[in-house]
CSV table of C-alpha atoms in Angstrom, one decimal:
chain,number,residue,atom,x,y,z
A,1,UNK,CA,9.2,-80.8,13.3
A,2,UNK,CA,11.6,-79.0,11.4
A,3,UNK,CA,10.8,-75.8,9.4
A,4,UNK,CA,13.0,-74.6,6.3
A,5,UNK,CA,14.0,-71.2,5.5
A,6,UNK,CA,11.2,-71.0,2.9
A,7,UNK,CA,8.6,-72.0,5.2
A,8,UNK,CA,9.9,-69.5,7.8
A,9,UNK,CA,9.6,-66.6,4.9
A,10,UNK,CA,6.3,-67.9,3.9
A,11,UNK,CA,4.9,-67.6,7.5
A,12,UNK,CA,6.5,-64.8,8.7
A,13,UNK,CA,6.0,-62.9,5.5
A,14,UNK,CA,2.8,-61.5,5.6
A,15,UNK,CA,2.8,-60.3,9.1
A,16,UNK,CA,5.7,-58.1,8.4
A,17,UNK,CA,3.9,-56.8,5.6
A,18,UNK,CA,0.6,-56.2,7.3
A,19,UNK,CA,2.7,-54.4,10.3
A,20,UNK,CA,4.2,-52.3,8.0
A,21,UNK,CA,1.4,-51.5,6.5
A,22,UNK,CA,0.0,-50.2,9.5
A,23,UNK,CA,2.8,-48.1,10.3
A,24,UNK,CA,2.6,-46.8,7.2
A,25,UNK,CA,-0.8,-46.0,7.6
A,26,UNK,CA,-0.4,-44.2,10.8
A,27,UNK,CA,2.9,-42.4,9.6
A,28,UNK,CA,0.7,-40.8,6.6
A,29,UNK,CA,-2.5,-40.0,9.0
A,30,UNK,CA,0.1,-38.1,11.2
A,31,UNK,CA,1.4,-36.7,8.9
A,32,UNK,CA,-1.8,-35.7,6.8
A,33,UNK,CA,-2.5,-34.2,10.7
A,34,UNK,CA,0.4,-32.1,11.1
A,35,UNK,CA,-0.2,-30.7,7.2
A,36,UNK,CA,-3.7,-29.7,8.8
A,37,UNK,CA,-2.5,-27.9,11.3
A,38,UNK,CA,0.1,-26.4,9.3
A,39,UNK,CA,-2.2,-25.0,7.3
A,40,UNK,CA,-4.3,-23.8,10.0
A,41,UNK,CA,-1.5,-22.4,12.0
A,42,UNK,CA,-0.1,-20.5,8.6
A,43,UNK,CA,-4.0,-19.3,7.7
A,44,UNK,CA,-3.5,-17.7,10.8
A,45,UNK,CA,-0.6,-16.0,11.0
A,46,UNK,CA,-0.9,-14.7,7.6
A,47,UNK,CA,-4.3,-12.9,8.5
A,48,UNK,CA,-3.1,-11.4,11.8
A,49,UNK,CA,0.0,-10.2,9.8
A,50,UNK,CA,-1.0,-8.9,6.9
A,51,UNK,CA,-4.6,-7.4,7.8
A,52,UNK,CA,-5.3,-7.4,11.6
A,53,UNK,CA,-1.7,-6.6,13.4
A,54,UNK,CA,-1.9,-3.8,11.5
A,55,UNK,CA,-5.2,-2.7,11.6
A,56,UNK,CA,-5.0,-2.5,15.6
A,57,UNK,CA,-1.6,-0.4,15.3
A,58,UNK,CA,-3.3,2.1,12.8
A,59,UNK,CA,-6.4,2.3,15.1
A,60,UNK,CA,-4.2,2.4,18.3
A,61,UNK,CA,-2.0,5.4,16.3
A,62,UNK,CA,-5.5,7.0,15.6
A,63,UNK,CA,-7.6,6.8,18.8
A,64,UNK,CA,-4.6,6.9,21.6
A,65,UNK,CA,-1.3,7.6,20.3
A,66,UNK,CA,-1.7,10.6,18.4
A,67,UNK,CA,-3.5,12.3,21.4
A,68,UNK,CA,-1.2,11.1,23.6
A,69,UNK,CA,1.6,12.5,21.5
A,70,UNK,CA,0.5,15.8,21.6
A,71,UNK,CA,0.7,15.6,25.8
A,72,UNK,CA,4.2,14.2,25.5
A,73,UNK,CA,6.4,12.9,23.1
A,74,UNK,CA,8.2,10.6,25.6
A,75,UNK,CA,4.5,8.5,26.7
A,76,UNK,CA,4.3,8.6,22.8
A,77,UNK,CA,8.0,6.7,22.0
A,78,UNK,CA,6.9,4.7,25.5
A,79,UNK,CA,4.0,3.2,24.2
A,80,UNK,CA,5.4,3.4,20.3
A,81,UNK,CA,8.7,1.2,21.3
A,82,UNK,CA,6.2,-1.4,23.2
A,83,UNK,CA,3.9,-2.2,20.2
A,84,UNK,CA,7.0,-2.4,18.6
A,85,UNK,CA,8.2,-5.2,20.3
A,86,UNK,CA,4.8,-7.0,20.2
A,87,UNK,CA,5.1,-6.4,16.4
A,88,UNK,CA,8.1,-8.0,16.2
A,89,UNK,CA,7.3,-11.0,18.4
A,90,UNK,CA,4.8,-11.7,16.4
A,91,UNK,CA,6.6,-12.0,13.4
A,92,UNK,CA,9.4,-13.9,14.9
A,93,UNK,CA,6.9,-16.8,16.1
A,94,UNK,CA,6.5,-17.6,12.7
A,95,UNK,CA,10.2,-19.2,13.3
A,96,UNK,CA,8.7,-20.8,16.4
A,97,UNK,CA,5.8,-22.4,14.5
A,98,UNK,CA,8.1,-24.1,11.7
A,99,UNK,CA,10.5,-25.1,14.2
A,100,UNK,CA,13.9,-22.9,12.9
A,101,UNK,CA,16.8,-22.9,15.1
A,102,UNK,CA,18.6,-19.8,15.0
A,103,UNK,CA,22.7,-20.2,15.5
A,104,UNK,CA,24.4,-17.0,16.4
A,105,UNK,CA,28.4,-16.8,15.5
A,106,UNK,CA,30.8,-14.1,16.7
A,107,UNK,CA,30.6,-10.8,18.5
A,108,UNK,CA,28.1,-10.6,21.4
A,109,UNK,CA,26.3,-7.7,20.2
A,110,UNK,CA,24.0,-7.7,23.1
A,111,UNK,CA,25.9,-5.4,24.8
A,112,UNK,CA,25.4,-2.4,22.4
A,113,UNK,CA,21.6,-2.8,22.7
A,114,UNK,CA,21.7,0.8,24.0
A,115,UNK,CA,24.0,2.0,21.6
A,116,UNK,CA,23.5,3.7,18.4
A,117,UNK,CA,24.3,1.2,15.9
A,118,UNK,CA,23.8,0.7,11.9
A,119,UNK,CA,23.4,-2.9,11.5
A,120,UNK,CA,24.3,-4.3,8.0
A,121,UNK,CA,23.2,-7.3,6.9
A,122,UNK,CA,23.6,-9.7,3.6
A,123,UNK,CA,20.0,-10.3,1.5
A,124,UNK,CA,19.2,-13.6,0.8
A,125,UNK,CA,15.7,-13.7,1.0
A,126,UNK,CA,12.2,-12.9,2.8
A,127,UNK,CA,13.0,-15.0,5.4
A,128,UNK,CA,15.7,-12.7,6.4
A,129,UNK,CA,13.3,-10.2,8.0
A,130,UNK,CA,12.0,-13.1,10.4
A,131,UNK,CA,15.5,-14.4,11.3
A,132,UNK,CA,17.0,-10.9,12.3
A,133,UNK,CA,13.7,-10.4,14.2
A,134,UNK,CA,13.8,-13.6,15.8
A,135,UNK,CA,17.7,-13.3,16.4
A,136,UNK,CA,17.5,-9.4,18.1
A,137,UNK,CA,14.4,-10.1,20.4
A,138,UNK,CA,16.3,-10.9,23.3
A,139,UNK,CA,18.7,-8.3,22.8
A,140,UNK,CA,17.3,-5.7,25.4
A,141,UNK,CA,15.4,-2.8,23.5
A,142,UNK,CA,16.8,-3.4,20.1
A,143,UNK,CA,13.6,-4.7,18.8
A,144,UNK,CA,11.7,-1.7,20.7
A,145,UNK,CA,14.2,1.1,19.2
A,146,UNK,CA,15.4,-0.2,15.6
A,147,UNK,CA,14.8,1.4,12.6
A,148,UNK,CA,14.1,0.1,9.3
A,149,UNK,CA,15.7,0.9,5.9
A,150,UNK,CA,13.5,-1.1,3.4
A,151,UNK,CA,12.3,-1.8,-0.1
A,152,UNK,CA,9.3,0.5,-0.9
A,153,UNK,CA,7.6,-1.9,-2.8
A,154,UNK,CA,5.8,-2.4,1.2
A,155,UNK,CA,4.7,1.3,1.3
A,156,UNK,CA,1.3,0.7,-0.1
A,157,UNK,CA,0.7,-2.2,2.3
A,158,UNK,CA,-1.3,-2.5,5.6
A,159,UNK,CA,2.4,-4.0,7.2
A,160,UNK,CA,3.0,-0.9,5.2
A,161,UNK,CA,1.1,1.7,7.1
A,162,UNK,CA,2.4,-0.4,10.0
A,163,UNK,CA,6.3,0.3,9.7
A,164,UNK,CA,5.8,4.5,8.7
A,165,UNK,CA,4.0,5.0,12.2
A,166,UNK,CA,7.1,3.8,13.9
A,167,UNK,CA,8.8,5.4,11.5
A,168,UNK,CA,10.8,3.2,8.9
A,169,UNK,CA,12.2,4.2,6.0
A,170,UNK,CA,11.2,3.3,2.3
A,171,UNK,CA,13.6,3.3,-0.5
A,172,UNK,CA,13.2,3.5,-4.3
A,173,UNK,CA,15.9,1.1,-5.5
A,174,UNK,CA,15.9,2.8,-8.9
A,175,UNK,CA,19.5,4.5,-9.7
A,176,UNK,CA,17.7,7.5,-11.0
A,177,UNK,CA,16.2,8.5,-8.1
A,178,UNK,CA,19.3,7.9,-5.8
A,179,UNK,CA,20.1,11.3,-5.0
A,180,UNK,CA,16.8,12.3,-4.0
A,181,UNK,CA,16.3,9.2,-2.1
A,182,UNK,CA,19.7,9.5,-0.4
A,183,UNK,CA,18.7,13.9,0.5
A,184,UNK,CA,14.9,12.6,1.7
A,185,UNK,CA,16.5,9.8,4.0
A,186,UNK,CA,19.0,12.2,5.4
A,187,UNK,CA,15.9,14.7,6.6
A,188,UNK,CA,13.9,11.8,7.6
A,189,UNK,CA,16.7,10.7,10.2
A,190,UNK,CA,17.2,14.9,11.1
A,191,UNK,CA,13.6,14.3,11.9
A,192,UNK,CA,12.5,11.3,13.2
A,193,UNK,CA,16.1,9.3,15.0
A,194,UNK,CA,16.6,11.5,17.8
A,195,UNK,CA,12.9,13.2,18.4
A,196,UNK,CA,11.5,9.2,18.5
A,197,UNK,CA,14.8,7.7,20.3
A,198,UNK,CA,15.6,4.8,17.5
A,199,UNK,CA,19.1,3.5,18.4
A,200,UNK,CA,19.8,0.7,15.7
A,201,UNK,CA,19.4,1.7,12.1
A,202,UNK,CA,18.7,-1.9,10.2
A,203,UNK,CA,19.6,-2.1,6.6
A,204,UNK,CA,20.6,-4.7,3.3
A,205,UNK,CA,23.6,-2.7,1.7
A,206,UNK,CA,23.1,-4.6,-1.5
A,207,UNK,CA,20.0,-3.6,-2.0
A,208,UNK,CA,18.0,-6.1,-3.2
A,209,UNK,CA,18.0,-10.3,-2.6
A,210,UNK,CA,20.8,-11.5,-4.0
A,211,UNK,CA,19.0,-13.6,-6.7
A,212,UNK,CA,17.8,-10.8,-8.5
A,213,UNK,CA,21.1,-8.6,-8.3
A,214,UNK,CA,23.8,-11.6,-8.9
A,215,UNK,CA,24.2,-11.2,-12.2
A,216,UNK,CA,24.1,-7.8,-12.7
A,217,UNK,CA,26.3,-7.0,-9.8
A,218,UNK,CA,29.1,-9.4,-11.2
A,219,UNK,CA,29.2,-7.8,-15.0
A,220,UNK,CA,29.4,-4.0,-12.7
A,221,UNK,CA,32.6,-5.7,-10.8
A,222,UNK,CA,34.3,-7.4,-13.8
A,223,UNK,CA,33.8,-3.2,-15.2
A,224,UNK,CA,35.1,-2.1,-12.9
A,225,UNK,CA,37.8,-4.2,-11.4
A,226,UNK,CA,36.7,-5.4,-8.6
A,227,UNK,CA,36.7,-9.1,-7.3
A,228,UNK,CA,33.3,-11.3,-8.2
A,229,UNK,CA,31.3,-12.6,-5.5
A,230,UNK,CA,29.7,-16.1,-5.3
A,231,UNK,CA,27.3,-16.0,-2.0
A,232,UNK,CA,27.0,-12.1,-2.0
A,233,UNK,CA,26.9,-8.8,-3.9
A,234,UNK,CA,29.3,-5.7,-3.7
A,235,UNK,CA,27.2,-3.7,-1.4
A,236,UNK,CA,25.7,0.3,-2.3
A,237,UNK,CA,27.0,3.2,0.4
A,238,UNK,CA,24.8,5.6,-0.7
A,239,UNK,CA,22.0,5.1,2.7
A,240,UNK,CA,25.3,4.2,5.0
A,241,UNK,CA,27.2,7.0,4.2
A,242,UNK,CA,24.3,9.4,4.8
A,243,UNK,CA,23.4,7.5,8.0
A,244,UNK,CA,27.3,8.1,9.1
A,245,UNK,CA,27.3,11.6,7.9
A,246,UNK,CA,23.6,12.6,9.0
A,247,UNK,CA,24.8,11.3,12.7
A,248,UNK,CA,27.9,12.5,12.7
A,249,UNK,CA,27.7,16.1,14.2
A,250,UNK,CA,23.8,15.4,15.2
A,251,UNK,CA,23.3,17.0,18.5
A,252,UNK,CA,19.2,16.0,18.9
A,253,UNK,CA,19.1,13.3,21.9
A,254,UNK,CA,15.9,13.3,23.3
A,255,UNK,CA,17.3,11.3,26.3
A,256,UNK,CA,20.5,12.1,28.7
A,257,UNK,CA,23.3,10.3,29.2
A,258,UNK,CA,22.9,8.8,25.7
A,259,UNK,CA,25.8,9.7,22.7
A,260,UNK,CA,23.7,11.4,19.8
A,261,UNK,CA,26.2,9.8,17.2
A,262,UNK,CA,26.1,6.4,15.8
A,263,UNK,CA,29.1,4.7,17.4
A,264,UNK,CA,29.5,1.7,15.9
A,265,UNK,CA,28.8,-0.4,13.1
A,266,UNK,CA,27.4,-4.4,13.2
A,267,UNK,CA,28.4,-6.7,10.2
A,268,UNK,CA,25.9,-9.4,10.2
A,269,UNK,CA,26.1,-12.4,7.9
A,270,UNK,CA,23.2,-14.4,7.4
A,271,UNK,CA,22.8,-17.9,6.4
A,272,UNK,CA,21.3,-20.9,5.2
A,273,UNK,CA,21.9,-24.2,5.2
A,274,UNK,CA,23.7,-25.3,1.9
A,275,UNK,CA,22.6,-21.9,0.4
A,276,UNK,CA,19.2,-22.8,0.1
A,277,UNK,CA,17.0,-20.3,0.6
A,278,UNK,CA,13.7,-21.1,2.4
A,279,UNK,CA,10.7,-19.3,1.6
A,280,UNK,CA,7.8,-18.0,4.4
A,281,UNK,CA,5.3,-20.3,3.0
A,282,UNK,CA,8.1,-23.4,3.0
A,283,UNK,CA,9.0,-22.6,6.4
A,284,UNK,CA,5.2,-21.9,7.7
A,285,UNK,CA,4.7,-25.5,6.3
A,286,UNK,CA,7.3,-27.4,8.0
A,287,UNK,CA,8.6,-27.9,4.4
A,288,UNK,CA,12.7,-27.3,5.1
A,289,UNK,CA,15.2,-26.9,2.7
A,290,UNK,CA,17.3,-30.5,3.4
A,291,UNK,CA,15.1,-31.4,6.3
A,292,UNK,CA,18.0,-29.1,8.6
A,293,UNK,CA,16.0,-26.9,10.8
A,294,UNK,CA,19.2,-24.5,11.8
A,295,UNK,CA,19.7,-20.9,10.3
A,296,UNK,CA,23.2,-19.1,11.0
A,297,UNK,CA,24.0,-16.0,11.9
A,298,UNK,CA,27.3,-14.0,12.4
A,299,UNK,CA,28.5,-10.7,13.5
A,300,UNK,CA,31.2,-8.7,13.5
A,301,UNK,CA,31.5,-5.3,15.7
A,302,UNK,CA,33.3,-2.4,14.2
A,303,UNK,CA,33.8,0.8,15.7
A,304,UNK,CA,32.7,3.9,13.3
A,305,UNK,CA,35.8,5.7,12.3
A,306,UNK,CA,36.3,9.4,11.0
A,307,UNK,CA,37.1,8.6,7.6
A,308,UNK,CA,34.1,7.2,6.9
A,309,UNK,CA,32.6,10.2,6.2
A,310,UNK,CA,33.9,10.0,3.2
A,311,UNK,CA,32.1,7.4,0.6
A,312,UNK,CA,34.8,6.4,-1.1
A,313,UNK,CA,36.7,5.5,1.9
A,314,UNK,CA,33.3,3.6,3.5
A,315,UNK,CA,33.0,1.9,-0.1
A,316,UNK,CA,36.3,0.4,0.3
A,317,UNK,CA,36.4,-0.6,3.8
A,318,UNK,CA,32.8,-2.1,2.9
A,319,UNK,CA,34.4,-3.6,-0.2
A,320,UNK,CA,36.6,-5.7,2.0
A,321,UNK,CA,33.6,-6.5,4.5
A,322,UNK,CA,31.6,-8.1,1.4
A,323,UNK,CA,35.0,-9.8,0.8
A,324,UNK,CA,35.2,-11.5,3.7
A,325,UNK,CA,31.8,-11.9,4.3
A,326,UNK,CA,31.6,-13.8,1.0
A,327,UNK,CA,35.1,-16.1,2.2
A,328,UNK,CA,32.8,-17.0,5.4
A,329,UNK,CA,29.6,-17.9,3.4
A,330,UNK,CA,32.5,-20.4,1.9
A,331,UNK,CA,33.0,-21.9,4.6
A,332,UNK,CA,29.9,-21.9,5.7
A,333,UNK,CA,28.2,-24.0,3.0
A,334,UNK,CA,30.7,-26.3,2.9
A,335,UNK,CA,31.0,-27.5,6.3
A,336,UNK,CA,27.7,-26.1,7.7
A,337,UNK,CA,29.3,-23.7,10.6
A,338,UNK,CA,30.6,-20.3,10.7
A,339,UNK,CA,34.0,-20.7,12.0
A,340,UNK,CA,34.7,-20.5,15.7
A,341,UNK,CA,37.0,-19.2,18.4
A,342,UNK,CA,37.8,-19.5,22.1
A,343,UNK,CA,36.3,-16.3,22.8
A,344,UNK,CA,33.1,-16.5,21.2
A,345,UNK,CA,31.0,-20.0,21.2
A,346,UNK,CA,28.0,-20.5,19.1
A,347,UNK,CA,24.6,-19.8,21.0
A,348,UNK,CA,21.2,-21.0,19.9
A,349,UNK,CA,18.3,-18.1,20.1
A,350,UNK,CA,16.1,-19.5,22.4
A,351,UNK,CA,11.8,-18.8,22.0
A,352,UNK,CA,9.9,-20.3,24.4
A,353,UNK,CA,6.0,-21.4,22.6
A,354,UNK,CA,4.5,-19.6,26.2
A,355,UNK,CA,5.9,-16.3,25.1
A,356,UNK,CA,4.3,-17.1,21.2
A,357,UNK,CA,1.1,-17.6,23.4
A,358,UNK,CA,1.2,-14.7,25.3
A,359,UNK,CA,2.0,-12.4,22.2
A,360,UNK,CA,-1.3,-13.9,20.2
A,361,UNK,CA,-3.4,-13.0,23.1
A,362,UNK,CA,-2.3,-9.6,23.7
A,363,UNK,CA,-3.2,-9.3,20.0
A,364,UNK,CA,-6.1,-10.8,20.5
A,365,UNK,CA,-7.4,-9.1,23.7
A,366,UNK,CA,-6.3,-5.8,21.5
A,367,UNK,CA,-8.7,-6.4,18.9
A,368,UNK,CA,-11.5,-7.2,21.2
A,369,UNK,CA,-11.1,-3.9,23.2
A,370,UNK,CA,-10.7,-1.8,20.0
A,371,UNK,CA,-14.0,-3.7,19.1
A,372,UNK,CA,-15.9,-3.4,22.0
A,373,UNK,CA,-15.0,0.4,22.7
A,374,UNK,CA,-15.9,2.0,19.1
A,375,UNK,CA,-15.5,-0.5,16.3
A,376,UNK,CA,-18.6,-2.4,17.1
A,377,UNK,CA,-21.0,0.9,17.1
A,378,UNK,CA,-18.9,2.0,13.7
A,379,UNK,CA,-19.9,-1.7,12.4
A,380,UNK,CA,-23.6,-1.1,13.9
A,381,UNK,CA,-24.0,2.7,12.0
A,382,UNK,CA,-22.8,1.1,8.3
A,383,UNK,CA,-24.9,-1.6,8.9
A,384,UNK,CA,-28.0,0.8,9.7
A,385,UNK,CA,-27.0,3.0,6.9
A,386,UNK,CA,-26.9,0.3,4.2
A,387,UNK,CA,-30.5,-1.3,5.5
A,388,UNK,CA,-31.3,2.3,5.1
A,389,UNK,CA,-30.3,2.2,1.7
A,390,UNK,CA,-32.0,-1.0,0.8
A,391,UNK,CA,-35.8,0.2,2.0
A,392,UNK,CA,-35.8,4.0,1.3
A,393,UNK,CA,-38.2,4.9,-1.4
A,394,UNK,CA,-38.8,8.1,-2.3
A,395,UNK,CA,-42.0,9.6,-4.3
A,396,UNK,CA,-41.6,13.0,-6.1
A,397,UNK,CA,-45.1,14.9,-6.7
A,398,UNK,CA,-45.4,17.8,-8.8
A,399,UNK,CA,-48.3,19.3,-8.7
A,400,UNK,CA,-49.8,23.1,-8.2
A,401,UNK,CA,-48.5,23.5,-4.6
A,402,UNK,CA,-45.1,22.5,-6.0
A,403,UNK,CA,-42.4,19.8,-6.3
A,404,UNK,CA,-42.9,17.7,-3.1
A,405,UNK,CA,-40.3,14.8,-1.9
A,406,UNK,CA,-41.9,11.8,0.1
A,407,UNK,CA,-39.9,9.8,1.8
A,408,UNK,CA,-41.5,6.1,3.0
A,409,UNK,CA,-38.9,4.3,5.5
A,410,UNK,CA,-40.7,1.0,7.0
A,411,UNK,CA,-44.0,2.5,7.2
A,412,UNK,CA,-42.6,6.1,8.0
A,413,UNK,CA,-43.6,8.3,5.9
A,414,UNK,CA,-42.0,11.7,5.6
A,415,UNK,CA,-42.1,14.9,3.1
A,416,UNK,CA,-40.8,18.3,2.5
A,417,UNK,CA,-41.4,21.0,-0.6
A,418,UNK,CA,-38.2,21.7,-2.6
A,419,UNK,CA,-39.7,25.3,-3.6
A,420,UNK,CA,-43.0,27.1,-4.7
A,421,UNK,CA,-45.3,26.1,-6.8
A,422,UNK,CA,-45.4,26.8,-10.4
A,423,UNK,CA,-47.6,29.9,-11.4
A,424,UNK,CA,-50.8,28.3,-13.4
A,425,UNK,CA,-50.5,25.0,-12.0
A,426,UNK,CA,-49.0,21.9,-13.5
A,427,UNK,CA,-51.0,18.8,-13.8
A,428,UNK,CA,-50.6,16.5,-10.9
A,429,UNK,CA,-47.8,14.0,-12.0
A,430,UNK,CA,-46.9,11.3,-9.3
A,431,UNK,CA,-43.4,8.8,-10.2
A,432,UNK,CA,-41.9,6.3,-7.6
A,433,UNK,CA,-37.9,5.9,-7.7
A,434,UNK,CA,-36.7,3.1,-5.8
A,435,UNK,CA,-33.3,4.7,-5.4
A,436,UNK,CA,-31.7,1.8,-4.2
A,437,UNK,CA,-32.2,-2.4,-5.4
């Protein structure tokens, strides 16, 4: 019996629609399952980042490095540079958890990991931090030994308290403090580069993410002459120049065999697909820009020249860094690549989810010890002291043998005289206080 095209529709109809209703059905439970555990996984992360990460480095600073430092300040950089790098793991596993694969363009800069380096990079956003952490963590000690020039709107932060122990720097990005700023960071590094053996000196010429700065940086370079950026800003010299300069006759190496100056200088462009900037709670989500997983990252290796020491010759050889910098952001955007050559072939940063593992537990197994060992009897005396607080009462009797405190603690009772009685006597006067609700 033949069947005509209708009939065929009108039988066959329905089961498509019921199948893909039940695809559709799973697709959204699986879905609605990996938002869980997005949410989970971000809950998380943000706790042990914010709050306990750095309460186990201030506590490890308190109860064993600051001991150990006065025995030795080379067990002290030993042990400082190795909670370093767990530090830094740990933040970088927030790119393994949403899944970002990190591109690297240009110059292998893993052979300078021993070197003294200032390392400039474009600011696009937060998710910077994370992708130069992620992108430097297999480049020997660099994450062990680098140093920190950042915005000091963290200061006042447990992540905060975190980055001064190893000793990062804060700046004011306020122009009427930049003198000051720029004579503090020059004693800081005098201080603190040598005596704690930091080798790569990490900062944002710019000074700020670009959002916030675009505008006013373009109407200060249409002032003054200078070309207008589109994917960039002109950058400030003030910190690099005094990181050039501070260096540059610097004779404080803690360590042999090592040059005390900075030798060279690493360009490093960052970016993002189509120039849209993810944020942390975006990427923590699994919510990407485009759906396009991949974050870029170039460098270029310069060599640290004389001249520099001079700002206005740094500020124009940086000038025509930004320059070019902003010509391969171009590029970039439009075809989704940094441009290649036969030297240098693109490499993807590689973060296995065992070493994400391991890191958590080592954080982990750190709490727990610093809980067993004194936090847990700390916990115990509070707790004692505030049950204290909540059933003290305390009587005071006046009477002619004096002013007398009683004290009645669970049954206990317990007095003492405050001071001689009152010559003639004074009427026997008895008042209950309950000090505490």
């Amino acid at each position: 019996m033949l069947q005509t095209d209708d009939a065929r529709i009108g039988l066959d109809g329905p089961t498509v629609t019921a199948e893909d209703g039940f695809l559709t059905k799973v697709m959204i439970s699986s879905m609605d399952v990996r938002k869980v555990i997005a949410l989970i996984g971000a809950f998380y992360w943000t706790i042990m980042t914010v709050f306990v990460v750095p309460g186990i480095i201030a506590a490890t600073f308190l109860t064993v490095m600051v001991p150990v430092l006065c025995i030795s300040v080379s067990w002290f950089n030993w042990l400082d540079h190795k909670l370093c790098r767990m530090v830094n793991d740990h933040w970088s596993s927030a790119i393994q958890i949403a899944g970002i694969n990190i591109v690297e363009y240009g110059d292998d800069i893993s052979k300078l990991s021993e070197k003294r380096v200032l390392f400039l990079a474009n600011h696009l956003g937060l998710a910077d931090h994370f992708v130069i952490m992620s992108a430097l963590r297999n480049k020997g000690t660099v994450v062990e030994k680098y140093l920190w020039v950042i915005y000091n709107i963290w200061k006042m932060t447990p992540m905060g308290v975190m980055w001064m122990i190893h000793g990062n720097y804060f700046v004011d990005g306020g122009t009427a403090k930049r003198n000051q700023m720029i004579e503090d960071f020059k004693i800081h590094l005098k201080r603190n580069y040598w005596k704690y053996d930091h080798r790569w000196i990490i900062m944002y010429p710019e000074g700020a993410r670009l959002y916030r700065i675009k505008e006013s940086n373009a109407r200060y370079a249409a002032r003054e002459g200078y070309k207008i950026f589109r994917h960039c800003a002109l950058p400030r010299t003030g910190a690099a120049h005094a990181t050039i300069e501070t260096t540059a006759t610097a004779n404080y190496a803690m360590v042999e065999d090592t040059n005390d100056s900075l030798e060279y200088v690493i360009d490093c462009t960052l970016g993002y697909q189509n120039g849209d900037i993810p944020s942390i709670g975006n990427w923590l989500f699994g919510e990407l820009p485009n759906g396009i997983p991949n974050v870029a990252v170039h460098y270029k290796i310069y060599r640290i020249r004389p001249e520099w020491k001079n700002e206005n010759m740094l500020r124009h050889w940086l000038y025509d860094i930004y320059e070019k910098k902003d010509e391969l952001l171009e590029k970039y955007y439009q075809s989704g690549v940094f441009p290649k050559d036969s030297q240098h072939h693109p490499t993807v940063v590689r973060n296995s989810i065992s070493n994400c593992l391991f890191v958590e537990a080592f954080w982990l197994l750190l709490l727990y010890l610093h809980y067993s060992i004194w936090l847990k009897s700390f916990a115990s005396l509070i707790y004692r002291f505030v049950d204290i607080k909540q059933t003290l009462q305390v009587y005071l009797i006046t009477s002619e043998f004096g002013l007398t405190v009683v004290f009645i603690l669970n049954n206990f009772k317990d007095e003492f005289r405050l001071f001689p009685p009152v010559a003639g006597g004074i009427p026997c006067l008895v008042k209950t206080l309950r000090i505490f609700p």
